[in-house]
XYZ file of C-alpha atoms in Angstrom:
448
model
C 173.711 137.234 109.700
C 176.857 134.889 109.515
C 178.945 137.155 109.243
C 177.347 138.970 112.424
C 177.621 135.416 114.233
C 181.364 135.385 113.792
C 182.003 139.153 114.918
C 179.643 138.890 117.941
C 181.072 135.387 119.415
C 184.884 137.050 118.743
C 184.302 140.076 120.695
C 182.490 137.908 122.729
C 185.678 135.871 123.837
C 187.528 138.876 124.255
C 184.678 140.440 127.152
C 185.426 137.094 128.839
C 182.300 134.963 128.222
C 182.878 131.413 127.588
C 179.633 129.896 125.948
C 177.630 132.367 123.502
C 174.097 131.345 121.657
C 172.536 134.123 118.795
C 168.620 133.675 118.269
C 167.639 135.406 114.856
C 163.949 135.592 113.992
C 161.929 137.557 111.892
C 158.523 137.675 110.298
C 156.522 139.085 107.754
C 152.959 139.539 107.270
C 150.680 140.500 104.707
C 146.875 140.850 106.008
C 144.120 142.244 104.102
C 140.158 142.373 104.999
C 136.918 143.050 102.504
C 133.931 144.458 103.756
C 131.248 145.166 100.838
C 133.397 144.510 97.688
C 136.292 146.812 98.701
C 139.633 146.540 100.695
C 138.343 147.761 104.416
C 142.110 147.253 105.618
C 145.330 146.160 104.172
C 148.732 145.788 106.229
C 152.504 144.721 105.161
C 154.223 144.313 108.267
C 157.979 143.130 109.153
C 159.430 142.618 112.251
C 162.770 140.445 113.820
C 165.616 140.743 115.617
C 168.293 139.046 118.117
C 168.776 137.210 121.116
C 171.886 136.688 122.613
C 173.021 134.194 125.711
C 176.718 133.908 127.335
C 177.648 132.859 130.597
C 179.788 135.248 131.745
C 181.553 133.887 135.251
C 179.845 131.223 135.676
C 175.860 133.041 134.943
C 174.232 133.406 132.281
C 173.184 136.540 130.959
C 170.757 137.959 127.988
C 170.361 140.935 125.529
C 168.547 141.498 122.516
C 168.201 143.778 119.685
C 166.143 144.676 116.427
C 169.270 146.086 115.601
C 171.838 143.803 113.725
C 175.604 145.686 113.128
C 178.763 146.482 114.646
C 177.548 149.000 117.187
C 174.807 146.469 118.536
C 177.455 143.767 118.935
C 178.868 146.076 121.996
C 175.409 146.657 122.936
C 174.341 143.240 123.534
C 177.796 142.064 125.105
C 177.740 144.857 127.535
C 173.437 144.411 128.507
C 174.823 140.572 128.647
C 177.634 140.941 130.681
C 175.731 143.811 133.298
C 172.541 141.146 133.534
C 174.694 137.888 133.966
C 176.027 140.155 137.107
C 172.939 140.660 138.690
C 170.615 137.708 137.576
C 170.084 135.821 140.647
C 168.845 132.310 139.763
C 169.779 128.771 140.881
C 168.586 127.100 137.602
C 171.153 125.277 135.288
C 171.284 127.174 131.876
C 171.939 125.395 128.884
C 173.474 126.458 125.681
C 173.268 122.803 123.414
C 175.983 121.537 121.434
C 173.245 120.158 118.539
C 171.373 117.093 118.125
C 172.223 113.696 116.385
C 169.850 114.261 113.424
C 167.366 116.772 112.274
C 164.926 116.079 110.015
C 164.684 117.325 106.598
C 161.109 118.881 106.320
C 159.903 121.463 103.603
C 157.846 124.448 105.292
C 158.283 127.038 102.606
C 156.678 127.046 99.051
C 157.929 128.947 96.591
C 155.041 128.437 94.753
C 152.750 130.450 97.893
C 155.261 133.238 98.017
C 154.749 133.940 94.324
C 150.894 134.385 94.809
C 150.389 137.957 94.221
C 148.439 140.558 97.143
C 145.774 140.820 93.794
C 145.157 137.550 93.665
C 144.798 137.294 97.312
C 142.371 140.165 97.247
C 140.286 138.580 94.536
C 139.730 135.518 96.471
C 138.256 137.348 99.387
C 135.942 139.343 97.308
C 135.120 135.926 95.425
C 133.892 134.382 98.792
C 132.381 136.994 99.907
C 130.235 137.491 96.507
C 129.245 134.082 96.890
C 128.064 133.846 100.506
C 125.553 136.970 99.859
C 124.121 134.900 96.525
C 123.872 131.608 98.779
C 120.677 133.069 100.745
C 118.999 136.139 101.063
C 119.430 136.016 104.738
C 122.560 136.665 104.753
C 123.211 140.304 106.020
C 126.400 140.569 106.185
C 129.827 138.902 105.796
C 131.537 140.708 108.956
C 134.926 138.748 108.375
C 136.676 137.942 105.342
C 140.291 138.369 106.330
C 143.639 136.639 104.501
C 146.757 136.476 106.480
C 150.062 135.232 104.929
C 152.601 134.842 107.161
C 156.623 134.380 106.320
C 158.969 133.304 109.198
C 162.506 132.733 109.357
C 164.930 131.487 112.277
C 168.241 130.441 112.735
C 169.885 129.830 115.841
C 173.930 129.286 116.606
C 176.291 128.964 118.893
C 179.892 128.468 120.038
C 179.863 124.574 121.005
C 178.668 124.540 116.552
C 175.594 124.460 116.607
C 174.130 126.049 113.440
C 170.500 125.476 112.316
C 168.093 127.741 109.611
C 164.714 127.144 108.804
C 162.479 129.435 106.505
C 158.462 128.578 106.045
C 154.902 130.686 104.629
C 151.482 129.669 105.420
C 148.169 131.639 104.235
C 144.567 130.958 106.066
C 141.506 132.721 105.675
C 139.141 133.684 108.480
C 135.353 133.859 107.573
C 132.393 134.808 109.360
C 128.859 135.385 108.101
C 125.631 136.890 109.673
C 122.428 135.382 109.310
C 118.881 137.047 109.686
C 115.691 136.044 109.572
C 113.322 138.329 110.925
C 114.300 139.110 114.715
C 116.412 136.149 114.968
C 120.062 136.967 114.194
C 123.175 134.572 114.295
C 126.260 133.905 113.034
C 129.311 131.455 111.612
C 132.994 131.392 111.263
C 135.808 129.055 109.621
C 139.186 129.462 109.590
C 140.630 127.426 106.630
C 144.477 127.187 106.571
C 147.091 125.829 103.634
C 150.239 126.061 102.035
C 149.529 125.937 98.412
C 146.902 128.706 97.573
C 145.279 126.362 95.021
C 143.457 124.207 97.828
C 141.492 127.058 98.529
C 137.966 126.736 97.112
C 136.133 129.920 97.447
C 132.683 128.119 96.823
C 133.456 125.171 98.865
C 134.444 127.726 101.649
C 131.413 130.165 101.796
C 128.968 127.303 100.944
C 129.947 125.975 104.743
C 130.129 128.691 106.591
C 126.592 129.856 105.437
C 125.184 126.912 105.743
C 126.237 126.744 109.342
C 125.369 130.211 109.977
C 121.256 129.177 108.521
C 121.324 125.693 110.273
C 121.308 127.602 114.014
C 118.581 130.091 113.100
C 115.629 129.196 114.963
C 117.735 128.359 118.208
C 116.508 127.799 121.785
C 117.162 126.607 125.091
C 116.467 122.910 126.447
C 115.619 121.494 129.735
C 118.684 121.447 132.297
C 119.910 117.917 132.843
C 123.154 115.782 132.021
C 122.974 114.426 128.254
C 125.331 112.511 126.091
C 127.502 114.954 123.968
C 129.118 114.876 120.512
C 131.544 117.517 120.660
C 132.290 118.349 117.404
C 136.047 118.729 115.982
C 136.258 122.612 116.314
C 134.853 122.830 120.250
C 136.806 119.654 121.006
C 140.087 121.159 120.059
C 138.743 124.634 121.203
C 138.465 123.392 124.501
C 141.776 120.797 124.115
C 143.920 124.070 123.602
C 142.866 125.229 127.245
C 144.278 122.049 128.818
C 147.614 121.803 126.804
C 149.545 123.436 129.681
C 148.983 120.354 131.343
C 150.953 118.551 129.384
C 154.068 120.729 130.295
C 156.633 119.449 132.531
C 157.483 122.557 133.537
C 153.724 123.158 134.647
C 153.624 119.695 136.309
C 157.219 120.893 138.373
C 155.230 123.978 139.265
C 152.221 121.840 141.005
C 150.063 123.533 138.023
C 149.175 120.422 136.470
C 146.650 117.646 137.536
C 149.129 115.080 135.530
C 152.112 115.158 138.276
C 152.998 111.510 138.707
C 150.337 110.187 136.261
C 153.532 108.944 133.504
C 152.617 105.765 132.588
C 149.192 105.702 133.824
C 146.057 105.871 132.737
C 144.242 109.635 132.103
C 141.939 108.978 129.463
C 139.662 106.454 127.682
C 141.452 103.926 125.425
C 140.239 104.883 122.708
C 142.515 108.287 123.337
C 145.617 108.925 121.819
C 146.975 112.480 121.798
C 149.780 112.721 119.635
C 152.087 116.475 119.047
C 153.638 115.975 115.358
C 156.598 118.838 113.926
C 155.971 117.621 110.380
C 152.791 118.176 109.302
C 152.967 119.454 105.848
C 149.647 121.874 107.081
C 151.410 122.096 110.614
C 150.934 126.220 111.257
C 153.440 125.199 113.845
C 155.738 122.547 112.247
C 159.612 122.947 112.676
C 162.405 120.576 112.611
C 164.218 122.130 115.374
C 162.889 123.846 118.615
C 164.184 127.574 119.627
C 166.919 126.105 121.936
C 168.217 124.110 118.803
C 167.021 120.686 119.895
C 165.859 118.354 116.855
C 162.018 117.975 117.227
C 160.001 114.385 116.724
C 156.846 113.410 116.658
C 155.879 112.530 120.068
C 153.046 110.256 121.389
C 151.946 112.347 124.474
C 148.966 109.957 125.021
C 148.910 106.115 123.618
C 145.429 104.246 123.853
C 145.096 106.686 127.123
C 147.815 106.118 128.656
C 150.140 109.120 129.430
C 153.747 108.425 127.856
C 155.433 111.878 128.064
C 155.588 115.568 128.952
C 156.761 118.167 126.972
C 159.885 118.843 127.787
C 162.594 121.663 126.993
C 166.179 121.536 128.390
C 166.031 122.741 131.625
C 163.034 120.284 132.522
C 164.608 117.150 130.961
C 167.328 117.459 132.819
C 165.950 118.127 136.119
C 163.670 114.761 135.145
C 166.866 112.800 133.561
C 165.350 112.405 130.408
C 165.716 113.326 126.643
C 164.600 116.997 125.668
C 161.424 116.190 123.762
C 162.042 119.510 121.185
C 159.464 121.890 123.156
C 161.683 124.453 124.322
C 159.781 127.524 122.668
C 160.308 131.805 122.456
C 157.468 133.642 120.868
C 159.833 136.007 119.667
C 163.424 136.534 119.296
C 163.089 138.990 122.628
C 160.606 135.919 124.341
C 161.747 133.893 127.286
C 161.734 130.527 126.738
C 158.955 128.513 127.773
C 157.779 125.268 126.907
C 154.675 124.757 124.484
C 153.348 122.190 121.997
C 153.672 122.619 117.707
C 151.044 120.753 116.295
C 148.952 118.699 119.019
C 145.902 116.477 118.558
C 143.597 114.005 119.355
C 144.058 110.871 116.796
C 141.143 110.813 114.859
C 139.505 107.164 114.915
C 137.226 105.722 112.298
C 134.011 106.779 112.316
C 132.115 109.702 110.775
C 130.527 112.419 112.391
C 128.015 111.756 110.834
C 127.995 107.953 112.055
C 128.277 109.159 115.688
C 124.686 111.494 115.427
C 122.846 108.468 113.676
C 123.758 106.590 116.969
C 122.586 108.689 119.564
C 118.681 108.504 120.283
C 118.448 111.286 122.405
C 121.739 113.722 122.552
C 123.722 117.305 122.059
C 125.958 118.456 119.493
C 128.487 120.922 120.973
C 129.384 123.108 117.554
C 131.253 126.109 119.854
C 132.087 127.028 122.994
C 132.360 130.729 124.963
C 134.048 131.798 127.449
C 137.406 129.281 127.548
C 139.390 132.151 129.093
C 137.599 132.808 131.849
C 135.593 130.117 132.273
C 138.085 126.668 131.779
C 140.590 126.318 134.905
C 143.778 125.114 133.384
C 145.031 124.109 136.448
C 142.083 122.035 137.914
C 140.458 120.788 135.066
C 137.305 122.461 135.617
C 135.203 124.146 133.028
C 131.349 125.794 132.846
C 130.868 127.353 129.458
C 128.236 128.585 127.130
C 127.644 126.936 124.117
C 125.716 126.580 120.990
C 124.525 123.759 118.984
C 121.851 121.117 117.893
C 119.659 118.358 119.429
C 119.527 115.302 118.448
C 116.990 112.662 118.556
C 116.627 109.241 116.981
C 119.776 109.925 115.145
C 118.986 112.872 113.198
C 119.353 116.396 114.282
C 115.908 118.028 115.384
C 116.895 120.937 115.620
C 119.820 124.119 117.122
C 119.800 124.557 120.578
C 121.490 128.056 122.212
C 121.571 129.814 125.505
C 122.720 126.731 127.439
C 126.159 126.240 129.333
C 127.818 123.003 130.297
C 129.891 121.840 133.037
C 132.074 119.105 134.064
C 135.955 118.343 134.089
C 138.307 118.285 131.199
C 140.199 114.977 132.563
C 137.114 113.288 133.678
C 135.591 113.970 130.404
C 139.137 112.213 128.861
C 137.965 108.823 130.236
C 134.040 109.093 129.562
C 134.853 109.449 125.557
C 133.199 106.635 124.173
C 134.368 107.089 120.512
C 136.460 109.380 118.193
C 135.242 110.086 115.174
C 137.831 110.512 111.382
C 137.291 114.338 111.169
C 140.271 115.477 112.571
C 139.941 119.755 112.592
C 141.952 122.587 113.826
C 141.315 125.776 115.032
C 142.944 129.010 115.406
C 146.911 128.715 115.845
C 147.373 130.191 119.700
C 150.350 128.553 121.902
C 150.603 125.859 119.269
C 148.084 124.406 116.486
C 145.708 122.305 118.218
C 143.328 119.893 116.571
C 141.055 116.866 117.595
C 138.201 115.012 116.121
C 134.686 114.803 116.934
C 134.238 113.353 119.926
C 131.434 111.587 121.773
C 131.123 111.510 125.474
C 129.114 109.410 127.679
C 127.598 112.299 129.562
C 127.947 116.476 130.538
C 125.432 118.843 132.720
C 123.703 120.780 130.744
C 122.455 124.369 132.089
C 119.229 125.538 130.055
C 115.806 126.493 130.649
């Protein structure tokens, strides 16, 4: 890949361009699935590539390849040089010259990458095994799925920049299904790690059946507003929908609700939202940011206060301030955009279990449906089904289904009335988003 560098930004000079940027990244996946006791599907998949950025007179242009030797060094100079030509945009492209200091951070065990695809196997059929012995109403385990993923990057450039970063992460994905007579239901966890040895296959099925059995029995409740607990998984569920907020290129595009809000108050006090590159669990940690720029841990929120956006080049400088280390590509052929790597609520003191025993009449939110379609990004508005339990004189009575609340994300920011220790997070999708349980002074409820 060096060596490629050097031939590409030569030639490079020679076709006239004056500042050149290569993007490696590749990826490798190993995903299996047990259904019954045997292997229902198993995949080993690797893909990667190149980017490439030069301004050629004065405009940049772009080209990319899965391709890496001599004859795609002439193919990306000449798609380069013919797209620089005819790109019409006013923006300012930047190719960075490096940051002060990057931080040292470990994201790849060697110890992970010498688990074997047996071993893997075994665990799933372990869990599995144990969720069907756990209760006889257990029908069926429709998900038990292991992922391991491997990424590599490394970006460079001609003003000398040159970073590489290598990490592997594993997570598990379980679902169970419950039935007792007509009533059927189910549970899921996704449980993710970078040493192997944290997973606990009876820890791991014990929960999600016990979930699954705790919601048999569900119904409906009367339609009226109620105090909520939203527990850790929903909260962050529903967090992840809002995140674009946060984006200063969203807020330049008049798609955020936080335009002008810097420095002012969004949220309850008892808020602080914090994005942080170096957590060791991070799915999304990184010490640099895919236009090179060092990455920090950045207080987004403080006591509910908004202190930043998330920033990549182009925005900081159209807002004369540091890049915050957002500036993100999917994939080596991605454009850039701007996106969080691991954002969350700070978790506060109290147990979830604390905040039910409080509450003499309220709902637990367990999950949400329908954050897609029914969660406007833009507006803050959201009307969602949900699932979860009732609770009355501190102790939950029993589930509760078939109901949908309503409200607004950033209202619901300031009526949080506590934040509970059990920080959680869910499914990695445009960053790894987590929050606590949270409990909040009041939603409308949609039931019977």
């Amino acid at each position: 890949m060096l060596n490629f560098k050097d031939s590409l930004f030569t030639k490079g000079n020679d076709y006239g361009f004056s500042d050149m940027e290569l993007y490696y990244q590749s990826g490798g996946k190993f995903s299996t699935k047990i259904y019954k006791g045997d292997v229902d599907s198993f995949s080993i998949a690797n893909v990667g590539g190149v980017s490439f950025r030069g301004i050629y007179q004065g405009k940049m242009g772009y080209a990319y390849t899965e391709k890496i030797d001599g004859a795609s060094i002439t193919f990306l100079l000449e798609e380069a040089k013919e797209n620089a030509l005819i790109i019409d945009s006013e923006d300012n492209e930047i190719i960075f010259s490096g940051s002060k200091k990057y931080e040292e951070i470990e994201l790849y065990s060697e110890k992970l990458a010498s688990v074997t695809n047996e071993e893997k196997i075994n665990l799933l059929k372990k869990i599995e095994t144990i969720c069907f012995s756990l209760s006889e109403k257990v029908t069926s385990v429709n998900y038990c799925l292991l992922e391991s993923v491997d990424t590599e990057k490394m970006i460079a450039n001609t003003k000398g920049l040159e970073k590489y970063e290598k990490g592997n992460v594993v997570y598990t994905y379980i679902s169970v299904v419950v039935k007792d007579g007509e009533d059927i239901k189910t549970a899921s966890k996704v449980t993710l790690a970078r040493d192997f040895a944290t997973f606990d296959a009876t820890a791991l099925a014990t929960q999600v059946v016990e979930e699954a059995l705790s919601t048999l029995g569900a119904t409906s409740i009367a339609s009226k507003e109620y105090p909520i607990i939203l527990r850790n998984t929903a909260a962050a569920a529903l967090l992840r929908v809002f995140t674009s907020s946060f984006s200063a290129d969203n807020v330049h595009k008049g798609k955020s609700r936080l335009a002008n809000k810097l420095g002012k108050s969004i949220a309850n006090s008892y808020v602080s939202i914090a994005d942080d590159p170096y957590l060791k669990n991070g799915f999304m940690s990184r010490s640099f940011d895919s236009e090179g720029v060092a990455t920090q841990r950045l207080q987004v929120v403080e006591k509910g206060v908004l202190k930043s956006y998330l920033h990549n080049l182009k925005t900081a400088v159209k807002d004369q301030v540091q890049p915050t280390g957002h500036g993100t590509k999917a994939s080596y052929k991605g454009t850039m955009t701007i996106a969080p790597s691991n954002l969350f609520i700070e978790p506060g003191e109290k147990t979830y279990e604390q905040l039910v025993a409080s509450e003499k009449e309220a709902i637990v939110i367990t999950d949400l449906q329908g954050l897609h379609s029914g969660a406007n990004a833009i507006s803050g508005d959201f009307s969602l089904s949900a699932n979860g339990y009732v609770v009355k004189a501190g102790v939950i009575e029993r589930p509760v289904n078939q109901i949908t609340i309503a409200g607004n994300f950033y209202t619901l920011l300031e009526e949080i009335e506590t934040v509970a220790n059990d920080l959680d997070f869910g499914m990695p999708s445009g960053g790894y988003i987590g929050s606590p349980s949270l409990k909040i002074k009041r939603l409308a409820v949609s039931g019977e």
